[in-house]
JSON list of C-alpha atoms in Angstrom, two decimals:
[
{"chain": "A", "resi": 676, "resn": "MET", "atom": "CA", "xyz": [3.70, -3.61, 11.49]},
{"chain": "A", "resi": 677, "resn": "THR", "atom": "CA", "xyz": [5.95, -4.99, 14.15]},
{"chain": "A", "resi": 678, "resn": "THR", "atom": "CA", "xyz": [7.88, -7.52, 12.07]},
{"chain": "A", "resi": 679, "resn": "THR", "atom": "CA", "xyz": [11.16, -6.06, 10.88]},
{"chain": "A", "resi": 680, "resn": "ASP", "atom": "CA", "xyz": [13.08, -9.25, 10.20]},
{"chain": "A", "resi": 681, "resn": "ALA", "atom": "CA", "xyz": [14.06, -9.26, 6.51]},
{"chain": "A", "resi": 682, "resn": "LEU", "atom": "CA", "xyz": [13.38, -12.97, 6.09]},
{"chain": "A", "resi": 683, "resn": "SER", "atom": "CA", "xyz": [9.89, -12.62, 7.55]},
{"chain": "A", "resi": 684, "resn": "ILE", "atom": "CA", "xyz": [9.02, -9.64, 5.39]},
{"chain": "A", "resi": 685, "resn": "ALA", "atom": "CA", "xyz": [10.32, -11.43, 2.30]},
{"chain": "A", "resi": 686, "resn": "THR", "atom": "CA", "xyz": [8.47, -14.71, 2.82]},
{"chain": "A", "resi": 687, "resn": "ASP", "atom": "CA", "xyz": [5.56, -14.49, 5.27]},
{"chain": "A", "resi": 688, "resn": "ASP", "atom": "CA", "xyz": [1.96, -13.88, 4.33]},
{"chain": "A", "resi": 689, "resn": "CYS", "atom": "CA", "xyz": [1.08, -10.33, 5.24]},
{"chain": "A", "resi": 690, "resn": "LEU", "atom": "CA", "xyz": [-2.04, -8.48, 6.25]},
{"chain": "A", "resi": 691, "resn": "GLY", "atom": "CA", "xyz": [-1.70, -6.19, 3.25]},
{"chain": "A", "resi": 692, "resn": "PRO", "atom": "CA", "xyz": [-2.02, -7.21, -0.38]},
{"chain": "A", "resi": 693, "resn": "GLN", "atom": "CA", "xyz": [-1.38, -10.87, -1.11]},
{"chain": "A", "resi": 694, "resn": "LEU", "atom": "CA", "xyz": [2.13, -10.67, -2.50]},
{"chain": "A", "resi": 695, "resn": "ARG", "atom": "CA", "xyz": [4.10, -13.67, -3.63]},
{"chain": "A", "resi": 696, "resn": "PRO", "atom": "CA", "xyz": [7.11, -14.37, -1.43]},
{"chain": "A", "resi": 697, "resn": "LEU", "atom": "CA", "xyz": [10.58, -13.54, -2.65]},
{"chain": "A", "resi": 698, "resn": "PRO", "atom": "CA", "xyz": [12.72, -16.46, -3.84]},
{"chain": "A", "resi": 699, "resn": "THR", "atom": "CA", "xyz": [14.37, -18.18, -0.87]},
{"chain": "A", "resi": 700, "resn": "LYS", "atom": "CA", "xyz": [17.88, -17.43, -2.13]},
{"chain": "A", "resi": 701, "resn": "VAL", "atom": "CA", "xyz": [17.05, -13.72, -2.32]},
{"chain": "A", "resi": 702, "resn": "ALA", "atom": "CA", "xyz": [15.29, -13.66, 1.05]},
{"chain": "A", "resi": 703, "resn": "GLU", "atom": "CA", "xyz": [18.29, -15.28, 2.71]},
{"chain": "A", "resi": 704, "resn": "LEU", "atom": "CA", "xyz": [20.68, -12.82, 1.06]},
{"chain": "A", "resi": 705, "resn": "LEU", "atom": "CA", "xyz": [18.57, -9.87, 2.23]},
{"chain": "A", "resi": 706, "resn": "GLN", "atom": "CA", "xyz": [18.65, -11.32, 5.75]},
{"chain": "A", "resi": 707, "resn": "ARG", "atom": "CA", "xyz": [22.46, -11.67, 5.66]},
{"chain": "A", "resi": 708, "resn": "LEU", "atom": "CA", "xyz": [22.78, -8.09, 4.40]},
{"chain": "A", "resi": 709, "resn": "ASP", "atom": "CA", "xyz": [20.48, -6.81, 7.16]},
{"chain": "A", "resi": 710, "resn": "ALA", "atom": "CA", "xyz": [18.40, -5.15, 4.45]},
{"chain": "A", "resi": 711, "resn": "PRO", "atom": "CA", "xyz": [16.14, -2.31, 5.58]},
{"chain": "A", "resi": 712, "resn": "PRO", "atom": "CA", "xyz": [12.51, -3.42, 6.10]},
{"chain": "A", "resi": 713, "resn": "ARG", "atom": "CA", "xyz": [11.11, -0.95, 3.58]},
{"chain": "A", "resi": 714, "resn": "LEU", "atom": "CA", "xyz": [13.56, -2.16, 0.95]},
{"chain": "A", "resi": 715, "resn": "VAL", "atom": "CA", "xyz": [12.52, -5.78, 1.46]},
{"chain": "A", "resi": 716, "resn": "ALA", "atom": "CA", "xyz": [8.84, -4.78, 1.19]},
{"chain": "A", "resi": 717, "resn": "HIS", "atom": "CA", "xyz": [9.60, -2.83, -2.00]},
{"chain": "A", "resi": 718, "resn": "LEU", "atom": "CA", "xyz": [11.46, -5.74, -3.57]},
{"chain": "A", "resi": 719, "resn": "ARG", "atom": "CA", "xyz": [8.58, -8.06, -2.70]},
{"chain": "A", "resi": 720, "resn": "ALA", "atom": "CA", "xyz": [6.04, -5.72, -4.33]},
{"chain": "A", "resi": 721, "resn": "VAL", "atom": "CA", "xyz": [8.11, -5.32, -7.51]},
{"chain": "A", "resi": 722, "resn": "HIS", "atom": "CA", "xyz": [8.76, -9.08, -7.67]},
{"chain": "A", "resi": 723, "resn": "ASP", "atom": "CA", "xyz": [5.02, -9.75, -7.41]},
{"chain": "A", "resi": 724, "resn": "VAL", "atom": "CA", "xyz": [4.33, -7.39, -10.31]},
{"chain": "A", "resi": 725, "resn": "ALA", "atom": "CA", "xyz": [7.12, -9.03, -12.32]},
{"chain": "A", "resi": 726, "resn": "VAL", "atom": "CA", "xyz": [5.43, -12.42, -11.84]},
{"chain": "A", "resi": 727, "resn": "GLN", "atom": "CA", "xyz": [2.22, -10.96, -13.23]},
{"chain": "A", "resi": 728, "resn": "LEU", "atom": "CA", "xyz": [4.08, -9.49, -16.23]},
{"chain": "A", "resi": 729, "resn": "VAL", "atom": "CA", "xyz": [5.99, -12.66, -17.13]},
{"chain": "A", "resi": 730, "resn": "ASP", "atom": "CA", "xyz": [2.85, -14.77, -16.74]},
{"chain": "A", "resi": 731, "resn": "TRP", "atom": "CA", "xyz": [1.10, -12.43, -19.16]},
{"chain": "A", "resi": 732, "resn": "VAL", "atom": "CA", "xyz": [3.97, -12.42, -21.69]},
{"chain": "A", "resi": 733, "resn": "GLU", "atom": "CA", "xyz": [4.17, -16.22, -21.61]},
{"chain": "A", "resi": 734, "resn": "ALA", "atom": "CA", "xyz": [0.42, -16.57, -22.14]},
{"chain": "A", "resi": 735, "resn": "GLN", "atom": "CA", "xyz": [0.12, -13.93, -24.87]},
{"chain": "A", "resi": 736, "resn": "TYR", "atom": "CA", "xyz": [3.44, -14.48, -26.69]},
{"chain": "A", "resi": 737, "resn": "PRO", "atom": "CA", "xyz": [4.35, -18.16, -26.30]},
{"chain": "A", "resi": 738, "resn": "ALA", "atom": "CA", "xyz": [6.86, -17.97, -29.17]},
{"chain": "A", "resi": 739, "resn": "ARG", "atom": "CA", "xyz": [8.80, -15.10, -27.52]},
{"chain": "A", "resi": 740, "resn": "GLU", "atom": "CA", "xyz": [11.64, -16.73, -25.66]},
{"chain": "A", "resi": 741, "resn": "PHE", "atom": "CA", "xyz": [13.02, -15.04, -22.57]},
{"chain": "A", "resi": 742, "resn": "ASN", "atom": "CA", "xyz": [14.51, -16.06, -19.25]},
{"chain": "A", "resi": 743, "resn": "ARG", "atom": "CA", "xyz": [11.62, -15.99, -16.78]},
{"chain": "A", "resi": 744, "resn": "GLU", "atom": "CA", "xyz": [13.78, -16.83, -13.77]},
{"chain": "A", "resi": 745, "resn": "ALA", "atom": "CA", "xyz": [16.23, -14.05, -14.63]},
{"chain": "A", "resi": 746, "resn": "VAL", "atom": "CA", "xyz": [13.40, -11.49, -14.74]},
{"chain": "A", "resi": 747, "resn": "LEU", "atom": "CA", "xyz": [12.07, -12.64, -11.38]},
{"chain": "A", "resi": 748, "resn": "PHE", "atom": "CA", "xyz": [15.52, -12.63, -9.78]},
{"chain": "A", "resi": 749, "resn": "GLY", "atom": "CA", "xyz": [16.21, -9.20, -11.28]},
{"chain": "A", "resi": 750, "resn": "ALA", "atom": "CA", "xyz": [12.95, -7.79, -9.93]},
{"chain": "A", "resi": 751, "resn": "ALA", "atom": "CA", "xyz": [13.65, -9.29, -6.50]},
{"chain": "A", "resi": 752, "resn": "THR", "atom": "CA", "xyz": [17.13, -7.74, -6.30]},
{"chain": "A", "resi": 753, "resn": "HIS", "atom": "CA", "xyz": [17.10, -4.66, -8.53]},
{"chain": "A", "resi": 754, "resn": "ASP", "atom": "CA", "xyz": [17.46, -2.19, -5.63]},
{"chain": "A", "resi": 755, "resn": "ILE", "atom": "CA", "xyz": [19.69, -4.34, -3.40]},
{"chain": "A", "resi": 756, "resn": "GLY", "atom": "CA", "xyz": [22.34, -1.61, -3.51]},
{"chain": "A", "resi": 757, "resn": "LYS", "atom": "CA", "xyz": [20.06, 0.44, -1.28]},
{"chain": "A", "resi": 758, "resn": "THR", "atom": "CA", "xyz": [21.28, -1.72, 1.59]},
{"chain": "A", "resi": 759, "resn": "LEU", "atom": "CA", "xyz": [24.43, 0.42, 1.20]},
{"chain": "A", "resi": 760, "resn": "TYR", "atom": "CA", "xyz": [22.71, 3.67, 0.19]},
{"chain": "A", "resi": 761, "resn": "VAL", "atom": "CA", "xyz": [19.74, 3.65, 2.56]},
{"chain": "A", "resi": 762, "resn": "ASP", "atom": "CA", "xyz": [18.98, 7.34, 1.99]},
{"chain": "A", "resi": 763, "resn": "GLU", "atom": "CA", "xyz": [18.03, 6.45, -1.59]},
{"chain": "A", "resi": 764, "resn": "LEU", "atom": "CA", "xyz": [15.03, 4.53, -0.20]},
{"chain": "A", "resi": 765, "resn": "SER", "atom": "CA", "xyz": [13.26, 7.78, 0.53]},
{"chain": "A", "resi": 766, "resn": "GLY", "atom": "CA", "xyz": [15.15, 10.21, -1.67]},
{"chain": "A", "resi": 767, "resn": "PRO", "atom": "CA", "xyz": [16.72, 10.51, -5.10]},
{"chain": "A", "resi": 768, "resn": "GLY", "atom": "CA", "xyz": [19.96, 8.88, -6.10]},
{"chain": "A", "resi": 769, "resn": "SER", "atom": "CA", "xyz": [21.53, 6.32, -8.36]},
{"chain": "A", "resi": 770, "resn": "GLU", "atom": "CA", "xyz": [24.57, 5.28, -6.32]},
{"chain": "A", "resi": 771, "resn": "HIS", "atom": "CA", "xyz": [22.73, 2.06, -5.44]},
{"chain": "A", "resi": 772, "resn": "GLU", "atom": "CA", "xyz": [22.67, 0.82, -9.03]},
{"chain": "A", "resi": 773, "resn": "GLU", "atom": "CA", "xyz": [26.33, -0.06, -9.67]},
{"chain": "A", "resi": 774, "resn": "ALA", "atom": "CA", "xyz": [26.83, -0.75, -5.96]},
{"chain": "A", "resi": 775, "resn": "GLY", "atom": "CA", "xyz": [24.01, -3.29, -6.12]},
{"chain": "A", "resi": 776, "resn": "ARG", "atom": "CA", "xyz": [25.52, -5.05, -9.10]},
{"chain": "A", "resi": 777, "resn": "GLU", "atom": "CA", "xyz": [28.90, -5.24, -7.36]},
{"chain": "A", "resi": 778, "resn": "LEU", "atom": "CA", "xyz": [27.28, -6.40, -4.12]},
{"chain": "A", "resi": 779, "resn": "LEU", "atom": "CA", "xyz": [25.54, -9.26, -5.90]},
{"chain": "A", "resi": 780, "resn": "LEU", "atom": "CA", "xyz": [28.74, -10.26, -7.67]},
{"chain": "A", "resi": 781, "resn": "ALA", "atom": "CA", "xyz": [30.59, -10.23, -4.33]},
{"chain": "A", "resi": 782, "resn": "HIS", "atom": "CA", "xyz": [27.97, -12.65, -2.98]},
{"chain": "A", "resi": 783, "resn": "GLY", "atom": "CA", "xyz": [28.52, -15.13, -5.80]},
{"chain": "A", "resi": 784, "resn": "VAL", "atom": "CA", "xyz": [25.63, -14.11, -8.06]},
{"chain": "A", "resi": 785, "resn": "ASP", "atom": "CA", "xyz": [26.31, -14.68, -11.76]},
{"chain": "A", "resi": 786, "resn": "ALA", "atom": "CA", "xyz": [26.93, -11.50, -13.78]},
{"chain": "A", "resi": 787, "resn": "GLU", "atom": "CA", "xyz": [23.92, -12.29, -16.00]},
{"chain": "A", "resi": 788, "resn": "LEU", "atom": "CA", "xyz": [21.67, -12.00, -12.94]},
{"chain": "A", "resi": 789, "resn": "ALA", "atom": "CA", "xyz": [23.58, -9.26, -11.11]},
{"chain": "A", "resi": 790, "resn": "ARG", "atom": "CA", "xyz": [23.24, -6.93, -14.11]},
{"chain": "A", "resi": 791, "resn": "PHE", "atom": "CA", "xyz": [19.62, -6.02, -13.31]},
{"chain": "A", "resi": 792, "resn": "ALA", "atom": "CA", "xyz": [20.73, -3.99, -10.29]},
{"chain": "A", "resi": 793, "resn": "GLY", "atom": "CA", "xyz": [22.60, -1.79, -12.76]},
{"chain": "A", "resi": 794, "resn": "THR", "atom": "CA", "xyz": [20.18, -1.79, -15.72]},
{"chain": "A", "resi": 795, "resn": "HIS", "atom": "CA", "xyz": [16.79, -1.26, -14.06]},
{"chain": "A", "resi": 796, "resn": "SER", "atom": "CA", "xyz": [16.96, 2.51, -14.59]},
{"chain": "A", "resi": 797, "resn": "SER", "atom": "CA", "xyz": [18.79, 2.53, -17.92]},
{"chain": "A", "resi": 798, "resn": "TRP", "atom": "CA", "xyz": [16.43, 0.74, -20.28]},
{"chain": "A", "resi": 799, "resn": "GLY", "atom": "CA", "xyz": [17.51, 2.88, -23.26]},
{"chain": "A", "resi": 800, "resn": "THR", "atom": "CA", "xyz": [21.10, 1.62, -23.14]},
{"chain": "A", "resi": 801, "resn": "PRO", "atom": "CA", "xyz": [22.23, -0.47, -26.13]},
{"chain": "A", "resi": 802, "resn": "GLY", "atom": "CA", "xyz": [22.19, -4.19, -25.44]},
{"chain": "A", "resi": 803, "resn": "VAL", "atom": "CA", "xyz": [19.31, -4.08, -22.99]},
{"chain": "A", "resi": 804, "resn": "GLY", "atom": "CA", "xyz": [17.09, -7.10, -23.63]},
{"chain": "A", "resi": 805, "resn": "ILE", "atom": "CA", "xyz": [13.50, -8.04, -22.95]},
{"chain": "A", "resi": 806, "resn": "GLU", "atom": "CA", "xyz": [14.41, -9.35, -19.49]},
{"chain": "A", "resi": 807, "resn": "ASP", "atom": "CA", "xyz": [15.87, -5.97, -18.51]},
{"chain": "A", "resi": 808, "resn": "LEU", "atom": "CA", "xyz": [12.83, -4.18, -19.94]},
{"chain": "A", "resi": 809, "resn": "LEU", "atom": "CA", "xyz": [10.43, -6.35, -17.94]},
{"chain": "A", "resi": 810, "resn": "VAL", "atom": "CA", "xyz": [12.35, -5.70, -14.70]},
{"chain": "A", "resi": 811, "resn": "SER", "atom": "CA", "xyz": [12.30, -1.96, -15.42]},
{"chain": "A", "resi": 812, "resn": "LEU", "atom": "CA", "xyz": [8.60, -2.10, -16.27]},
{"chain": "A", "resi": 813, "resn": "ALA", "atom": "CA", "xyz": [7.79, -3.97, -13.04]},
{"chain": "A", "resi": 814, "resn": "ASP", "atom": "CA", "xyz": [9.75, -1.33, -11.10]},
{"chain": "A", "resi": 815, "resn": "LYS", "atom": "CA", "xyz": [7.53, 1.38, -12.56]},
{"chain": "A", "resi": 816, "resn": "ILE", "atom": "CA", "xyz": [4.11, -0.24, -12.77]},
{"chain": "A", "resi": 817, "resn": "TRP", "atom": "CA", "xyz": [4.15, -1.54, -9.17]},
{"chain": "A", "resi": 818, "resn": "LYS", "atom": "CA", "xyz": [3.26, 2.05, -8.21]},
{"chain": "A", "resi": 819, "resn": "ASN", "atom": "CA", "xyz": [1.25, 2.66, -11.39]},
{"chain": "A", "resi": 820, "resn": "LYS", "atom": "CA", "xyz": [3.88, 4.93, -12.93]},
{"chain": "A", "resi": 821, "resn": "ARG", "atom": "CA", "xyz": [3.64, 4.92, -16.71]},
{"chain": "A", "resi": 822, "resn": "VAL", "atom": "CA", "xyz": [6.82, 5.69, -18.69]},
{"chain": "A", "resi": 823, "resn": "SER", "atom": "CA", "xyz": [6.09, 5.99, -22.39]},
{"chain": "A", "resi": 824, "resn": "GLY", "atom": "CA", "xyz": [9.68, 5.51, -23.60]},
{"chain": "A", "resi": 825, "resn": "LEU", "atom": "CA", "xyz": [10.02, 2.27, -21.64]},
{"chain": "A", "resi": 826, "resn": "GLU", "atom": "CA", "xyz": [6.61, 1.03, -22.73]},
{"chain": "A", "resi": 827, "resn": "ASP", "atom": "CA", "xyz": [7.47, 1.82, -26.37]},
{"chain": "A", "resi": 828, "resn": "LEU", "atom": "CA", "xyz": [10.53, -0.45, -26.13]},
{"chain": "A", "resi": 829, "resn": "VAL", "atom": "CA", "xyz": [8.42, -3.26, -24.67]},
{"chain": "A", "resi": 830, "resn": "VAL", "atom": "CA", "xyz": [5.78, -2.76, -27.38]},
{"chain": "A", "resi": 831, "resn": "ALA", "atom": "CA", "xyz": [8.48, -3.00, -30.06]},
{"chain": "A", "resi": 832, "resn": "GLU", "atom": "CA", "xyz": [9.67, -6.32, -28.58]},
{"chain": "A", "resi": 833, "resn": "LEU", "atom": "CA", "xyz": [6.11, -7.66, -28.46]},
{"chain": "A", "resi": 834, "resn": "ALA", "atom": "CA", "xyz": [5.27, -6.49, -31.99]},
{"chain": "A", "resi": 835, "resn": "HIS", "atom": "CA", "xyz": [8.41, -8.16, -33.29]},
{"chain": "A", "resi": 836, "resn": "ALA", "atom": "CA", "xyz": [7.43, -11.40, -31.54]},
{"chain": "A", "resi": 837, "resn": "SER", "atom": "CA", "xyz": [3.82, -11.39, -32.72]},
{"chain": "A", "resi": 838, "resn": "GLY", "atom": "CA", "xyz": [4.15, -9.83, -36.16]},
{"chain": "A", "resi": 839, "resn": "ARG", "atom": "CA", "xyz": [1.23, -7.53, -35.34]},
{"chain": "A", "resi": 840, "resn": "ALA", "atom": "CA", "xyz": [1.20, -3.75, -35.59]},
{"chain": "A", "resi": 841, "resn": "ALA", "atom": "CA", "xyz": [2.74, -1.77, -32.74]},
{"chain": "A", "resi": 842, "resn": "TRP", "atom": "CA", "xyz": [-0.57, -0.03, -32.00]},
{"chain": "A", "resi": 843, "resn": "GLU", "atom": "CA", "xyz": [-2.24, -3.40, -31.43]},
{"chain": "A", "resi": 844, "resn": "GLU", "atom": "CA", "xyz": [0.50, -4.44, -29.05]},
{"chain": "A", "resi": 845, "resn": "PHE", "atom": "CA", "xyz": [0.29, -1.11, -27.27]},
{"chain": "A", "resi": 846, "resn": "MET", "atom": "CA", "xyz": [-3.44, -1.62, -26.67]},
{"chain": "A", "resi": 847, "resn": "ASN", "atom": "CA", "xyz": [-2.77, -5.12, -25.35]},
{"chain": "A", "resi": 848, "resn": "LEU", "atom": "CA", "xyz": [0.05, -3.95, -23.06]},
{"chain": "A", "resi": 849, "resn": "ASP", "atom": "CA", "xyz": [-1.91, -0.89, -21.91]},
{"chain": "A", "resi": 850, "resn": "GLU", "atom": "CA", "xyz": [-4.83, -3.04, -20.79]},
{"chain": "A", "resi": 851, "resn": "THR", "atom": "CA", "xyz": [-2.51, -5.28, -18.80]},
{"chain": "A", "resi": 852, "resn": "LEU", "atom": "CA", "xyz": [-0.58, -2.42, -17.18]},
{"chain": "A", "resi": 853, "resn": "THR", "atom": "CA", "xyz": [-3.84, -0.72, -16.23]},
{"chain": "A", "resi": 854, "resn": "ARG", "atom": "CA", "xyz": [-5.06, -3.90, -14.56]},
{"chain": "A", "resi": 855, "resn": "ILE", "atom": "CA", "xyz": [-1.79, -4.40, -12.65]},
{"chain": "A", "resi": 856, "resn": "GLY", "atom": "CA", "xyz": [-1.60, -0.69, -11.83]},
{"chain": "A", "resi": 857, "resn": "ASP", "atom": "CA", "xyz": [-5.00, -0.87, -10.14]},
{"chain": "A", "resi": 858, "resn": "GLY", "atom": "CA", "xyz": [-3.31, -2.58, -7.17]},
{"chain": "A", "resi": 859, "resn": "ALA", "atom": "CA", "xyz": [-0.74, 0.19, -6.71]},
{"chain": "A", "resi": 860, "resn": "GLU", "atom": "CA", "xyz": [-2.38, 1.87, -3.72]},
{"chain": "A", "resi": 861, "resn": "GLU", "atom": "CA", "xyz": [-2.35, -1.35, -1.72]},
{"chain": "A", "resi": 862, "resn": "ARG", "atom": "CA", "xyz": [1.26, -2.07, -2.68]},
{"chain": "A", "resi": 863, "resn": "LEU", "atom": "CA", "xyz": [2.35, 1.44, -1.75]},
{"chain": "A", "resi": 864, "resn": "ALA", "atom": "CA", "xyz": [0.57, 1.23, 1.60]},
{"chain": "A", "resi": 865, "resn": "TYR", "atom": "CA", "xyz": [2.23, -2.13, 2.24]},
{"chain": "A", "resi": 866, "resn": "GLN", "atom": "CA", "xyz": [5.69, -0.76, 1.49]},
{"chain": "A", "resi": 867, "resn": "MET", "atom": "CA", "xyz": [5.14, 2.38, 3.58]},
{"chain": "A", "resi": 868, "resn": "SER", "atom": "CA", "xyz": [4.01, 0.30, 6.55]},
{"chain": "A", "resi": 869, "resn": "TYR", "atom": "CA", "xyz": [7.66, -0.69, 7.07]},
{"chain": "A", "resi": 870, "resn": "PRO", "atom": "CA", "xyz": [10.33, 1.67, 8.39]},
{"chain": "A", "resi": 871, "resn": "VAL", "atom": "CA", "xyz": [13.31, 2.73, 6.31]},
{"chain": "A", "resi": 872, "resn": "ARG", "atom": "CA", "xyz": [15.67, 1.74, 9.10]},
{"chain": "A", "resi": 873, "resn": "TYR", "atom": "CA", "xyz": [15.51, -0.79, 11.92]}
]
């Protein structure tokens, strides 16, 4: 692809999979931060998966209250710290997590929304809520990575909301994650079509 402008990557229709655009506020922030093209593509892919997850939760568990917009913002910004730690786009590292939270706070983002940059890899931490779990789940399932400990926490939340047995909720969640995971190859190819650096 020849387009490397963060705003274009975040909002334009692409030749790859049909991914929902990032929220305008996020796209503009990524543009101001001169976010790496591959990071913007990654955030767009994870955000798209998060939309699918929250749509499913709302349809299947209408009594389970959660902050949809927070989940979508969290998915769209969870790795924003990689604008500072670009090497973590293609290699291991967790420096981007706290740095991302601080970066969002420095740009006027409320702490309740900025937290996802720091919690997306620490779903087992006390106080992590359903919104955090859904952001973490989107960050895994976009590439069809299944993490049983994370999924168990989501199942427990769903079983509590529905009053049904955990195994029933696992079957329900598993079917949904399998369906979403089926698009992983296209999403991965889309992300990899963008360079790590300009």
